[in-house]
mmCIF file with all atom_site columns, C-alpha atoms and ligand atoms in Angstrom:
data_model
loop_
_atom_site.group_PDB
_atom_site.id
_atom_site.type_symbol
_atom_site.label_atom_id
_atom_site.label_alt_id
_atom_site.label_comp_id
_atom_site.label_asym_id
_atom_site.label_entity_id
_atom_site.label_seq_id
_atom_site.pdbx_PDB_ins_code
_atom_site.Cartn_x
_atom_site.Cartn_y
_atom_site.Cartn_z
_atom_site.occupancy
_atom_site.B_iso_or_equiv
_atom_site.pdbx_formal_charge
_atom_site.auth_seq_id
_atom_site.auth_comp_id
_atom_site.auth_asym_id
_atom_site.auth_atom_id
_atom_site.pdbx_PDB_model_num
ATOM   1   C  CA  . UNK A 1 1   ? 0.189  -74.326 20.913 1.00 95.00 ? 8   UNK A CA  1
ATOM   2   C  CA  . UNK A 1 2   ? 2.427  -77.131 22.319 1.00 98.00 ? 9   UNK A CA  1
ATOM   3   C  CA  . UNK A 1 3   ? 4.164  -76.191 25.561 1.00 98.00 ? 10  UNK A CA  1
ATOM   4   C  CA  . UNK A 1 4   ? 7.184  -77.608 27.371 1.00 98.00 ? 11  UNK A CA  1
ATOM   5   C  CA  . UNK A 1 5   ? 8.752  -77.032 30.772 1.00 99.00 ? 12  UNK A CA  1
ATOM   6   C  CA  . UNK A 1 6   ? 12.425 -75.952 30.703 1.00 99.00 ? 13  UNK A CA  1
ATOM   7   C  CA  . UNK A 1 7   ? 14.681 -75.795 33.767 1.00 99.00 ? 14  UNK A CA  1
ATOM   8   C  CA  . UNK A 1 8   ? 18.093 -74.271 33.856 1.00 99.00 ? 15  UNK A CA  1
ATOM   9   C  CA  . UNK A 1 9   ? 19.443 -76.394 36.581 1.00 98.00 ? 16  UNK A CA  1
ATOM   10  C  CA  . UNK A 1 10  ? 21.783 -75.207 39.358 1.00 98.00 ? 17  UNK A CA  1
ATOM   11  C  CA  . UNK A 1 11  ? 24.948 -75.823 37.424 1.00 98.00 ? 18  UNK A CA  1
ATOM   12  C  CA  . UNK A 1 12  ? 23.599 -73.759 34.478 1.00 98.00 ? 19  UNK A CA  1
ATOM   13  C  CA  . UNK A 1 13  ? 22.688 -70.897 36.924 1.00 98.00 ? 20  UNK A CA  1
ATOM   14  C  CA  . UNK A 1 14  ? 26.016 -71.072 38.798 1.00 98.00 ? 21  UNK A CA  1
ATOM   15  C  CA  . UNK A 1 15  ? 27.977 -71.093 35.529 1.00 98.00 ? 22  UNK A CA  1
ATOM   16  C  CA  . UNK A 1 16  ? 26.245 -68.065 34.181 1.00 98.00 ? 23  UNK A CA  1
ATOM   17  C  CA  . UNK A 1 17  ? 24.468 -69.835 31.314 1.00 98.00 ? 24  UNK A CA  1
ATOM   18  C  CA  . UNK A 1 18  ? 20.902 -68.564 31.842 1.00 98.00 ? 25  UNK A CA  1
ATOM   19  C  CA  . UNK A 1 19  ? 21.267 -66.043 29.042 1.00 98.00 ? 26  UNK A CA  1
ATOM   20  C  CA  . UNK A 1 20  ? 22.902 -68.532 26.668 1.00 98.00 ? 27  UNK A CA  1
ATOM   21  C  CA  . UNK A 1 21  ? 20.112 -71.084 27.081 1.00 98.00 ? 28  UNK A CA  1
ATOM   22  C  CA  . UNK A 1 22  ? 17.376 -68.465 26.767 1.00 98.00 ? 29  UNK A CA  1
ATOM   23  C  CA  . UNK A 1 23  ? 19.136 -67.045 23.681 1.00 98.00 ? 30  UNK A CA  1
ATOM   24  C  CA  . UNK A 1 24  ? 19.255 -70.355 21.961 1.00 98.00 ? 31  UNK A CA  1
ATOM   25  C  CA  . UNK A 1 25  ? 15.527 -71.040 22.595 1.00 98.00 ? 32  UNK A CA  1
ATOM   26  C  CA  . UNK A 1 26  ? 14.655 -67.546 21.379 1.00 98.00 ? 33  UNK A CA  1
ATOM   27  C  CA  . UNK A 1 27  ? 16.851 -67.872 18.286 1.00 98.00 ? 34  UNK A CA  1
ATOM   28  C  CA  . UNK A 1 28  ? 15.262 -71.212 17.465 1.00 98.00 ? 35  UNK A CA  1
ATOM   29  C  CA  . UNK A 1 29  ? 11.912 -69.301 17.200 1.00 98.00 ? 36  UNK A CA  1
ATOM   30  C  CA  . UNK A 1 30  ? 10.202 -70.704 20.321 1.00 98.00 ? 37  UNK A CA  1
ATOM   31  C  CA  . UNK A 1 31  ? 8.100  -68.308 22.347 1.00 98.00 ? 38  UNK A CA  1
ATOM   32  C  CA  . UNK A 1 32  ? 8.398  -67.726 25.955 1.00 98.00 ? 39  UNK A CA  1
ATOM   33  C  CA  . UNK A 1 33  ? 5.261  -68.128 28.083 1.00 98.00 ? 40  UNK A CA  1
ATOM   34  C  CA  . UNK A 1 34  ? 6.477  -68.004 31.708 1.00 98.00 ? 41  UNK A CA  1
ATOM   35  C  CA  . UNK A 1 35  ? 9.620  -67.734 33.749 1.00 98.00 ? 42  UNK A CA  1
ATOM   36  C  CA  . UNK A 1 36  ? 10.605 -67.715 37.322 1.00 98.00 ? 43  UNK A CA  1
ATOM   37  C  CA  . UNK A 1 37  ? 13.826 -67.984 39.383 1.00 98.00 ? 44  UNK A CA  1
ATOM   38  C  CA  . UNK A 1 38  ? 13.458 -70.051 42.471 1.00 98.00 ? 45  UNK A CA  1
ATOM   39  C  CA  . UNK A 1 39  ? 15.047 -72.341 45.000 1.00 98.00 ? 46  UNK A CA  1
ATOM   40  C  CA  . UNK A 1 40  ? 13.494 -75.806 44.627 1.00 98.00 ? 47  UNK A CA  1
ATOM   41  C  CA  . UNK A 1 41  ? 12.347 -77.421 47.838 1.00 98.00 ? 48  UNK A CA  1
ATOM   42  C  CA  . UNK A 1 42  ? 12.522 -81.156 48.592 1.00 98.00 ? 49  UNK A CA  1
ATOM   43  C  CA  . UNK A 1 43  ? 8.841  -81.739 47.845 1.00 98.00 ? 50  UNK A CA  1
ATOM   44  C  CA  . UNK A 1 44  ? 8.882  -80.167 44.416 1.00 98.00 ? 51  UNK A CA  1
ATOM   45  C  CA  . UNK A 1 45  ? 12.170 -81.978 43.554 1.00 98.00 ? 52  UNK A CA  1
ATOM   46  C  CA  . UNK A 1 46  ? 10.734 -85.345 44.582 1.00 98.00 ? 53  UNK A CA  1
ATOM   47  C  CA  . UNK A 1 47  ? 7.462  -84.760 42.640 1.00 98.00 ? 54  UNK A CA  1
ATOM   48  C  CA  . UNK A 1 48  ? 9.277  -83.549 39.507 1.00 98.00 ? 55  UNK A CA  1
ATOM   49  C  CA  . UNK A 1 49  ? 11.619 -86.497 39.544 1.00 98.00 ? 56  UNK A CA  1
ATOM   50  C  CA  . UNK A 1 50  ? 9.209  -89.182 40.969 1.00 98.00 ? 57  UNK A CA  1
ATOM   51  C  CA  . UNK A 1 51  ? 9.727  -91.346 37.870 1.00 98.00 ? 58  UNK A CA  1
ATOM   52  C  CA  . UNK A 1 52  ? 13.396 -91.802 38.831 1.00 98.00 ? 59  UNK A CA  1
ATOM   53  C  CA  . UNK A 1 53  ? 12.721 -92.791 42.487 1.00 98.00 ? 60  UNK A CA  1
ATOM   54  C  CA  . UNK A 1 54  ? 14.700 -95.945 43.379 1.00 98.00 ? 61  UNK A CA  1
ATOM   55  C  CA  . UNK A 1 55  ? 17.331 -95.485 40.640 1.00 98.00 ? 62  UNK A CA  1
ATOM   56  C  CA  . UNK A 1 56  ? 21.024 -95.368 41.743 1.00 98.00 ? 63  UNK A CA  1
ATOM   57  C  CA  . UNK A 1 57  ? 21.338 -91.723 40.800 1.00 98.00 ? 64  UNK A CA  1
ATOM   58  C  CA  . UNK A 1 58  ? 18.062 -90.599 42.414 1.00 98.00 ? 65  UNK A CA  1
ATOM   59  C  CA  . UNK A 1 59  ? 19.442 -89.330 45.782 1.00 98.00 ? 66  UNK A CA  1
ATOM   60  C  CA  . UNK A 1 60  ? 22.275 -87.461 43.950 1.00 98.00 ? 67  UNK A CA  1
ATOM   61  C  CA  . UNK A 1 61  ? 19.695 -85.978 41.488 1.00 98.00 ? 68  UNK A CA  1
ATOM   62  C  CA  . UNK A 1 62  ? 17.591 -84.606 44.277 1.00 98.00 ? 69  UNK A CA  1
ATOM   63  C  CA  . UNK A 1 63  ? 20.648 -83.094 46.009 1.00 98.00 ? 70  UNK A CA  1
ATOM   64  C  CA  . UNK A 1 64  ? 21.721 -81.574 42.676 1.00 98.00 ? 71  UNK A CA  1
ATOM   65  C  CA  . UNK A 1 65  ? 18.368 -79.899 41.794 1.00 98.00 ? 72  UNK A CA  1
ATOM   66  C  CA  . UNK A 1 66  ? 17.963 -78.508 45.302 1.00 98.00 ? 73  UNK A CA  1
ATOM   67  C  CA  . UNK A 1 67  ? 21.560 -77.416 45.677 1.00 98.00 ? 74  UNK A CA  1
ATOM   68  C  CA  . UNK A 1 68  ? 21.095 -73.881 44.239 1.00 97.00 ? 75  UNK A CA  1
ATOM   69  C  CA  . UNK A 1 69  ? 18.411 -71.841 42.496 1.00 98.00 ? 76  UNK A CA  1
ATOM   70  C  CA  . UNK A 1 70  ? 16.999 -72.907 39.127 1.00 98.00 ? 77  UNK A CA  1
ATOM   71  C  CA  . UNK A 1 71  ? 15.454 -70.884 36.322 1.00 99.00 ? 78  UNK A CA  1
ATOM   72  C  CA  . UNK A 1 72  ? 12.044 -72.457 35.422 1.00 99.00 ? 79  UNK A CA  1
ATOM   73  C  CA  . UNK A 1 73  ? 10.351 -71.495 32.186 1.00 99.00 ? 80  UNK A CA  1
ATOM   74  C  CA  . UNK A 1 74  ? 7.625  -72.521 29.830 1.00 99.00 ? 81  UNK A CA  1
ATOM   75  C  CA  . UNK A 1 75  ? 8.188  -72.275 26.136 1.00 99.00 ? 82  UNK A CA  1
ATOM   76  C  CA  . UNK A 1 76  ? 5.827  -72.946 23.322 1.00 98.00 ? 83  UNK A CA  1
ATOM   77  C  CA  . UNK A 1 77  ? 5.704  -73.543 19.513 1.00 98.00 ? 84  UNK A CA  1
ATOM   78  C  CA  . UNK A 1 78  ? 4.960  -76.181 16.950 1.00 98.00 ? 85  UNK A CA  1
ATOM   79  C  CA  . UNK A 1 79  ? 6.540  -79.433 18.202 1.00 98.00 ? 86  UNK A CA  1
ATOM   80  C  CA  . UNK A 1 80  ? 8.022  -77.538 21.105 1.00 98.00 ? 87  UNK A CA  1
ATOM   81  C  CA  . UNK A 1 81  ? 8.708  -80.686 23.159 1.00 98.00 ? 88  UNK A CA  1
ATOM   82  C  CA  . UNK A 1 82  ? 10.793 -82.259 20.390 1.00 98.00 ? 89  UNK A CA  1
ATOM   83  C  CA  . UNK A 1 83  ? 12.438 -79.002 19.334 1.00 98.00 ? 90  UNK A CA  1
ATOM   84  C  CA  . UNK A 1 84  ? 13.531 -78.189 22.862 1.00 98.00 ? 91  UNK A CA  1
ATOM   85  C  CA  . UNK A 1 85  ? 14.870 -81.704 23.559 1.00 98.00 ? 92  UNK A CA  1
ATOM   86  C  CA  . UNK A 1 86  ? 16.868 -81.411 20.387 1.00 98.00 ? 93  UNK A CA  1
ATOM   87  C  CA  . UNK A 1 87  ? 18.294 -77.975 21.358 1.00 98.00 ? 94  UNK A CA  1
ATOM   88  C  CA  . UNK A 1 88  ? 19.285 -79.478 24.828 1.00 98.00 ? 95  UNK A CA  1
ATOM   89  C  CA  . UNK A 1 89  ? 20.861 -82.569 23.301 1.00 98.00 ? 96  UNK A CA  1
ATOM   90  C  CA  . UNK A 1 90  ? 20.986 -86.179 24.715 1.00 98.00 ? 97  UNK A CA  1
ATOM   91  C  CA  . UNK A 1 91  ? 21.001 -86.711 28.445 1.00 98.00 ? 98  UNK A CA  1
ATOM   92  C  CA  . UNK A 1 92  ? 24.635 -87.822 28.403 1.00 98.00 ? 99  UNK A CA  1
ATOM   93  C  CA  . UNK A 1 93  ? 26.604 -84.822 27.205 1.00 98.00 ? 100 UNK A CA  1
ATOM   94  C  CA  . UNK A 1 94  ? 29.207 -86.973 25.485 1.00 98.00 ? 101 UNK A CA  1
ATOM   95  C  CA  . UNK A 1 95  ? 26.365 -88.535 23.398 1.00 98.00 ? 102 UNK A CA  1
ATOM   96  C  CA  . UNK A 1 96  ? 24.770 -85.121 22.586 1.00 98.00 ? 103 UNK A CA  1
ATOM   97  C  CA  . UNK A 1 97  ? 25.025 -83.749 19.068 1.00 98.00 ? 104 UNK A CA  1
ATOM   98  C  CA  . UNK A 1 98  ? 27.557 -80.972 18.506 1.00 98.00 ? 105 UNK A CA  1
ATOM   99  C  CA  . UNK A 1 99  ? 25.719 -77.661 18.479 1.00 98.00 ? 106 UNK A CA  1
ATOM   100 C  CA  . UNK A 1 100 ? 23.382 -78.736 21.296 1.00 98.00 ? 107 UNK A CA  1
ATOM   101 C  CA  . UNK A 1 101 ? 23.578 -77.077 24.699 1.00 98.00 ? 108 UNK A CA  1
ATOM   102 C  CA  . UNK A 1 102 ? 24.628 -80.285 26.515 1.00 98.00 ? 109 UNK A CA  1
ATOM   103 C  CA  . UNK A 1 103 ? 27.405 -80.977 23.971 1.00 98.00 ? 110 UNK A CA  1
ATOM   104 C  CA  . UNK A 1 104 ? 28.635 -77.381 23.896 1.00 98.00 ? 111 UNK A CA  1
ATOM   105 C  CA  . UNK A 1 105 ? 28.613 -76.740 27.625 1.00 98.00 ? 112 UNK A CA  1
ATOM   106 C  CA  . UNK A 1 106 ? 28.678 -80.011 29.595 1.00 98.00 ? 113 UNK A CA  1
ATOM   107 C  CA  . UNK A 1 107 ? 30.622 -83.230 30.156 1.00 98.00 ? 114 UNK A CA  1
ATOM   108 C  CA  . UNK A 1 108 ? 28.773 -85.368 32.754 1.00 98.00 ? 115 UNK A CA  1
ATOM   109 C  CA  . UNK A 1 109 ? 25.234 -86.711 32.937 1.00 98.00 ? 116 UNK A CA  1
ATOM   110 C  CA  . UNK A 1 110 ? 24.912 -85.460 36.587 1.00 98.00 ? 117 UNK A CA  1
ATOM   111 C  CA  . UNK A 1 111 ? 25.812 -81.944 35.519 1.00 98.00 ? 118 UNK A CA  1
ATOM   112 C  CA  . UNK A 1 112 ? 23.923 -81.602 32.269 1.00 98.00 ? 119 UNK A CA  1
ATOM   113 C  CA  . UNK A 1 113 ? 22.633 -78.079 32.745 1.00 98.00 ? 120 UNK A CA  1
ATOM   114 C  CA  . UNK A 1 114 ? 18.966 -78.309 31.684 1.00 98.00 ? 121 UNK A CA  1
ATOM   115 C  CA  . UNK A 1 115 ? 15.755 -80.156 31.930 1.00 98.00 ? 122 UNK A CA  1
ATOM   116 C  CA  . UNK A 1 116 ? 13.084 -80.292 29.172 1.00 98.00 ? 123 UNK A CA  1
ATOM   117 C  CA  . UNK A 1 117 ? 9.807  -82.245 29.136 1.00 98.00 ? 124 UNK A CA  1
ATOM   118 C  CA  . UNK A 1 118 ? 10.113 -85.522 27.225 1.00 98.00 ? 125 UNK A CA  1
ATOM   119 C  CA  . UNK A 1 119 ? 6.567  -85.842 25.841 1.00 98.00 ? 126 UNK A CA  1
ATOM   120 C  CA  . UNK A 1 120 ? 3.580  -83.614 25.177 1.00 98.00 ? 127 UNK A CA  1
ATOM   121 C  CA  . UNK A 1 121 ? 1.648  -85.206 28.107 1.00 98.00 ? 128 UNK A CA  1
ATOM   122 C  CA  . UNK A 1 122 ? 4.565  -84.763 30.472 1.00 98.00 ? 129 UNK A CA  1
ATOM   123 C  CA  . UNK A 1 123 ? 4.958  -81.187 29.199 1.00 98.00 ? 130 UNK A CA  1
ATOM   124 C  CA  . UNK A 1 124 ? 1.331  -80.380 30.366 1.00 98.00 ? 131 UNK A CA  1
ATOM   125 C  CA  . UNK A 1 125 ? 1.840  -82.149 33.650 1.00 98.00 ? 132 UNK A CA  1
ATOM   126 C  CA  . UNK A 1 126 ? 5.179  -80.414 34.297 1.00 98.00 ? 133 UNK A CA  1
ATOM   127 C  CA  . UNK A 1 127 ? 3.943  -76.980 33.327 1.00 98.00 ? 134 UNK A CA  1
ATOM   128 C  CA  . UNK A 1 128 ? 1.113  -77.424 35.782 1.00 98.00 ? 135 UNK A CA  1
ATOM   129 C  CA  . UNK A 1 129 ? 3.418  -78.651 38.503 1.00 98.00 ? 136 UNK A CA  1
ATOM   130 C  CA  . UNK A 1 130 ? 5.772  -75.671 38.235 1.00 98.00 ? 137 UNK A CA  1
ATOM   131 C  CA  . UNK A 1 131 ? 3.387  -72.873 37.346 1.00 98.00 ? 138 UNK A CA  1
ATOM   132 C  CA  . UNK A 1 132 ? -0.024 -71.573 38.228 1.00 98.00 ? 139 UNK A CA  1
ATOM   133 C  CA  . UNK A 1 133 ? -2.452 -70.835 35.338 1.00 97.00 ? 140 UNK A CA  1
ATOM   134 C  CA  . UNK A 1 134 ? -2.160 -67.074 36.059 1.00 98.00 ? 141 UNK A CA  1
ATOM   135 C  CA  . UNK A 1 135 ? 1.601  -67.169 35.624 1.00 98.00 ? 142 UNK A CA  1
ATOM   136 C  CA  . UNK A 1 136 ? 1.292  -68.344 32.022 1.00 98.00 ? 143 UNK A CA  1
ATOM   137 C  CA  . UNK A 1 137 ? 1.229  -65.393 29.624 1.00 98.00 ? 144 UNK A CA  1
ATOM   138 C  CA  . UNK A 1 138 ? -0.961 -65.796 26.534 1.00 97.00 ? 145 UNK A CA  1
ATOM   139 C  CA  . UNK A 1 139 ? 0.512  -63.375 23.918 1.00 97.00 ? 146 UNK A CA  1
ATOM   140 C  CA  . UNK A 1 140 ? 1.141  -62.933 20.262 1.00 96.00 ? 147 UNK A CA  1
ATOM   141 C  CA  . UNK A 1 141 ? 4.593  -61.998 19.024 1.00 96.00 ? 148 UNK A CA  1
ATOM   142 C  CA  . UNK A 1 142 ? 4.782  -59.733 16.034 1.00 96.00 ? 149 UNK A CA  1
ATOM   143 C  CA  . UNK A 1 143 ? 7.247  -62.019 14.358 1.00 97.00 ? 150 UNK A CA  1
ATOM   144 C  CA  . UNK A 1 144 ? 5.130  -65.130 14.876 1.00 97.00 ? 151 UNK A CA  1
ATOM   145 C  CA  . UNK A 1 145 ? 3.987  -65.288 11.174 1.00 97.00 ? 152 UNK A CA  1
ATOM   146 C  CA  . UNK A 1 146 ? 7.642  -65.401 10.137 1.00 97.00 ? 153 UNK A CA  1
ATOM   147 C  CA  . UNK A 1 147 ? 8.330  -68.397 12.383 1.00 98.00 ? 154 UNK A CA  1
ATOM   148 C  CA  . UNK A 1 148 ? 5.092  -70.331 12.667 1.00 97.00 ? 155 UNK A CA  1
ATOM   149 C  CA  . UNK A 1 149 ? 3.870  -71.514 9.291  1.00 95.00 ? 156 UNK A CA  1
HETATM 150 P  P1  . LIG B 2 .   ? 16.565 -86.019 30.699 1.00 69.68 ? 6   LIG B P1  1
HETATM 151 O  O1  . LIG B 2 .   ? 16.949 -84.846 31.689 1.00 69.68 ? 6   LIG B O1  1
HETATM 152 O  O2  . LIG B 2 .   ? 17.419 -85.923 29.498 1.00 69.68 ? 6   LIG B O2  1
HETATM 153 O  O3  . LIG B 2 .   ? 15.148 -86.130 30.522 1.00 69.68 ? 6   LIG B O3  1
HETATM 154 P  P2  . LIG B 2 .   ? 16.402 -88.368 32.410 1.00 69.68 ? 6   LIG B P2  1
HETATM 155 O  O4  . LIG B 2 .   ? 16.734 -89.757 31.983 1.00 69.68 ? 6   LIG B O4  1
HETATM 156 O  O5  . LIG B 2 .   ? 14.958 -88.062 32.636 1.00 69.68 ? 6   LIG B O5  1
HETATM 157 O  O6  . LIG B 2 .   ? 17.141 -87.365 31.452 1.00 69.68 ? 6   LIG B O6  1
HETATM 158 O  O7  . LIG B 2 .   ? 17.125 -88.090 33.802 1.00 69.68 ? 6   LIG B O7  1
HETATM 159 C  C1  . LIG B 2 .   ? 16.854 -86.970 34.567 1.00 69.68 ? 6   LIG B C1  1
HETATM 160 C  C2  . LIG B 2 .   ? 18.147 -86.397 35.024 1.00 69.68 ? 6   LIG B C2  1
HETATM 161 O  O8  . LIG B 2 .   ? 18.754 -87.308 35.886 1.00 69.68 ? 6   LIG B O8  1
HETATM 162 C  C3  . LIG B 2 .   ? 19.253 -86.157 33.949 1.00 69.68 ? 6   LIG B C3  1
HETATM 163 O  O9  . LIG B 2 .   ? 19.070 -84.880 33.182 1.00 69.68 ? 6   LIG B O9  1
HETATM 164 C  C4  . LIG B 2 .   ? 20.507 -86.137 34.749 1.00 69.68 ? 6   LIG B C4  1
HETATM 165 O  O10 . LIG B 2 .   ? 20.641 -84.881 35.415 1.00 69.68 ? 6   LIG B O10 1
HETATM 166 C  C5  . LIG B 2 .   ? 20.159 -87.150 35.814 1.00 69.68 ? 6   LIG B C5  1
HETATM 167 N  N1  . LIG B 2 .   ? 20.675 -88.497 35.506 1.00 69.68 ? 6   LIG B N1  1
HETATM 168 C  C6  . LIG B 2 .   ? 20.154 -89.331 34.653 1.00 69.68 ? 6   LIG B C6  1
HETATM 169 N  N2  . LIG B 2 .   ? 20.929 -90.505 34.551 1.00 69.68 ? 6   LIG B N2  1
HETATM 170 C  C7  . LIG B 2 .   ? 21.936 -90.292 35.416 1.00 69.68 ? 6   LIG B C7  1
HETATM 171 C  C8  . LIG B 2 .   ? 23.100 -91.063 35.809 1.00 69.68 ? 6   LIG B C8  1
HETATM 172 O  O11 . LIG B 2 .   ? 23.328 -92.215 35.329 1.00 69.68 ? 6   LIG B O11 1
HETATM 173 N  N3  . LIG B 2 .   ? 23.945 -90.518 36.689 1.00 69.68 ? 6   LIG B N3  1
HETATM 174 C  C9  . LIG B 2 .   ? 23.713 -89.371 37.261 1.00 69.68 ? 6   LIG B C9  1
HETATM 175 N  N4  . LIG B 2 .   ? 22.689 -88.535 36.947 1.00 69.68 ? 6   LIG B N4  1
HETATM 176 C  C10 . LIG B 2 .   ? 21.797 -89.028 36.065 1.00 69.68 ? 6   LIG B C10 1
HETATM 177 MG MG1 . LIG B 2 .   ? 13.607 -86.696 31.749 1.00 69.68 ? 7   LIG B MG1 1
#
């Protein structure tokens, strides 16, 4: 089953939106695999955002993600990467579709509440960066046949 890493970033945690984000992913039909609440250290932040090193917003991005705890999760389902990116909405909240999390709860790109893996390969890599294998729960949900075709 395709998996994707989801982070509720410090602004989402501080604004009390953990439940809202989880609710939307659950309602969509995605299945939760792992979750942990943690303070992100400099090393994890730099590894996670290595691809953005050197960009004008990089320093601010590292400060943002390390500024307060985050809720890190793994979610799975058919096309989980694409489905979760769609539920989050475009990176810039003012370009995000109405009904998406970033549209409904955010205004600025540097305070856009969530992270979601952007490809299947990056999903695998990010899940491995944030979680140990034994933290990933392999389970069947009784409603799965009513959500997964
Ligand atoms: P994504 O989170 O939608 O995948 P990316 O382009 O991978 O977006 O950028 C990672 C994160 O960096 C964004 O979610 C946002 O928090 C931050 N970011 C991206 N572009 C800018 C910018 O122009 N100014 C400030 N922060 C930015
Ligand atoms: Mg990204």
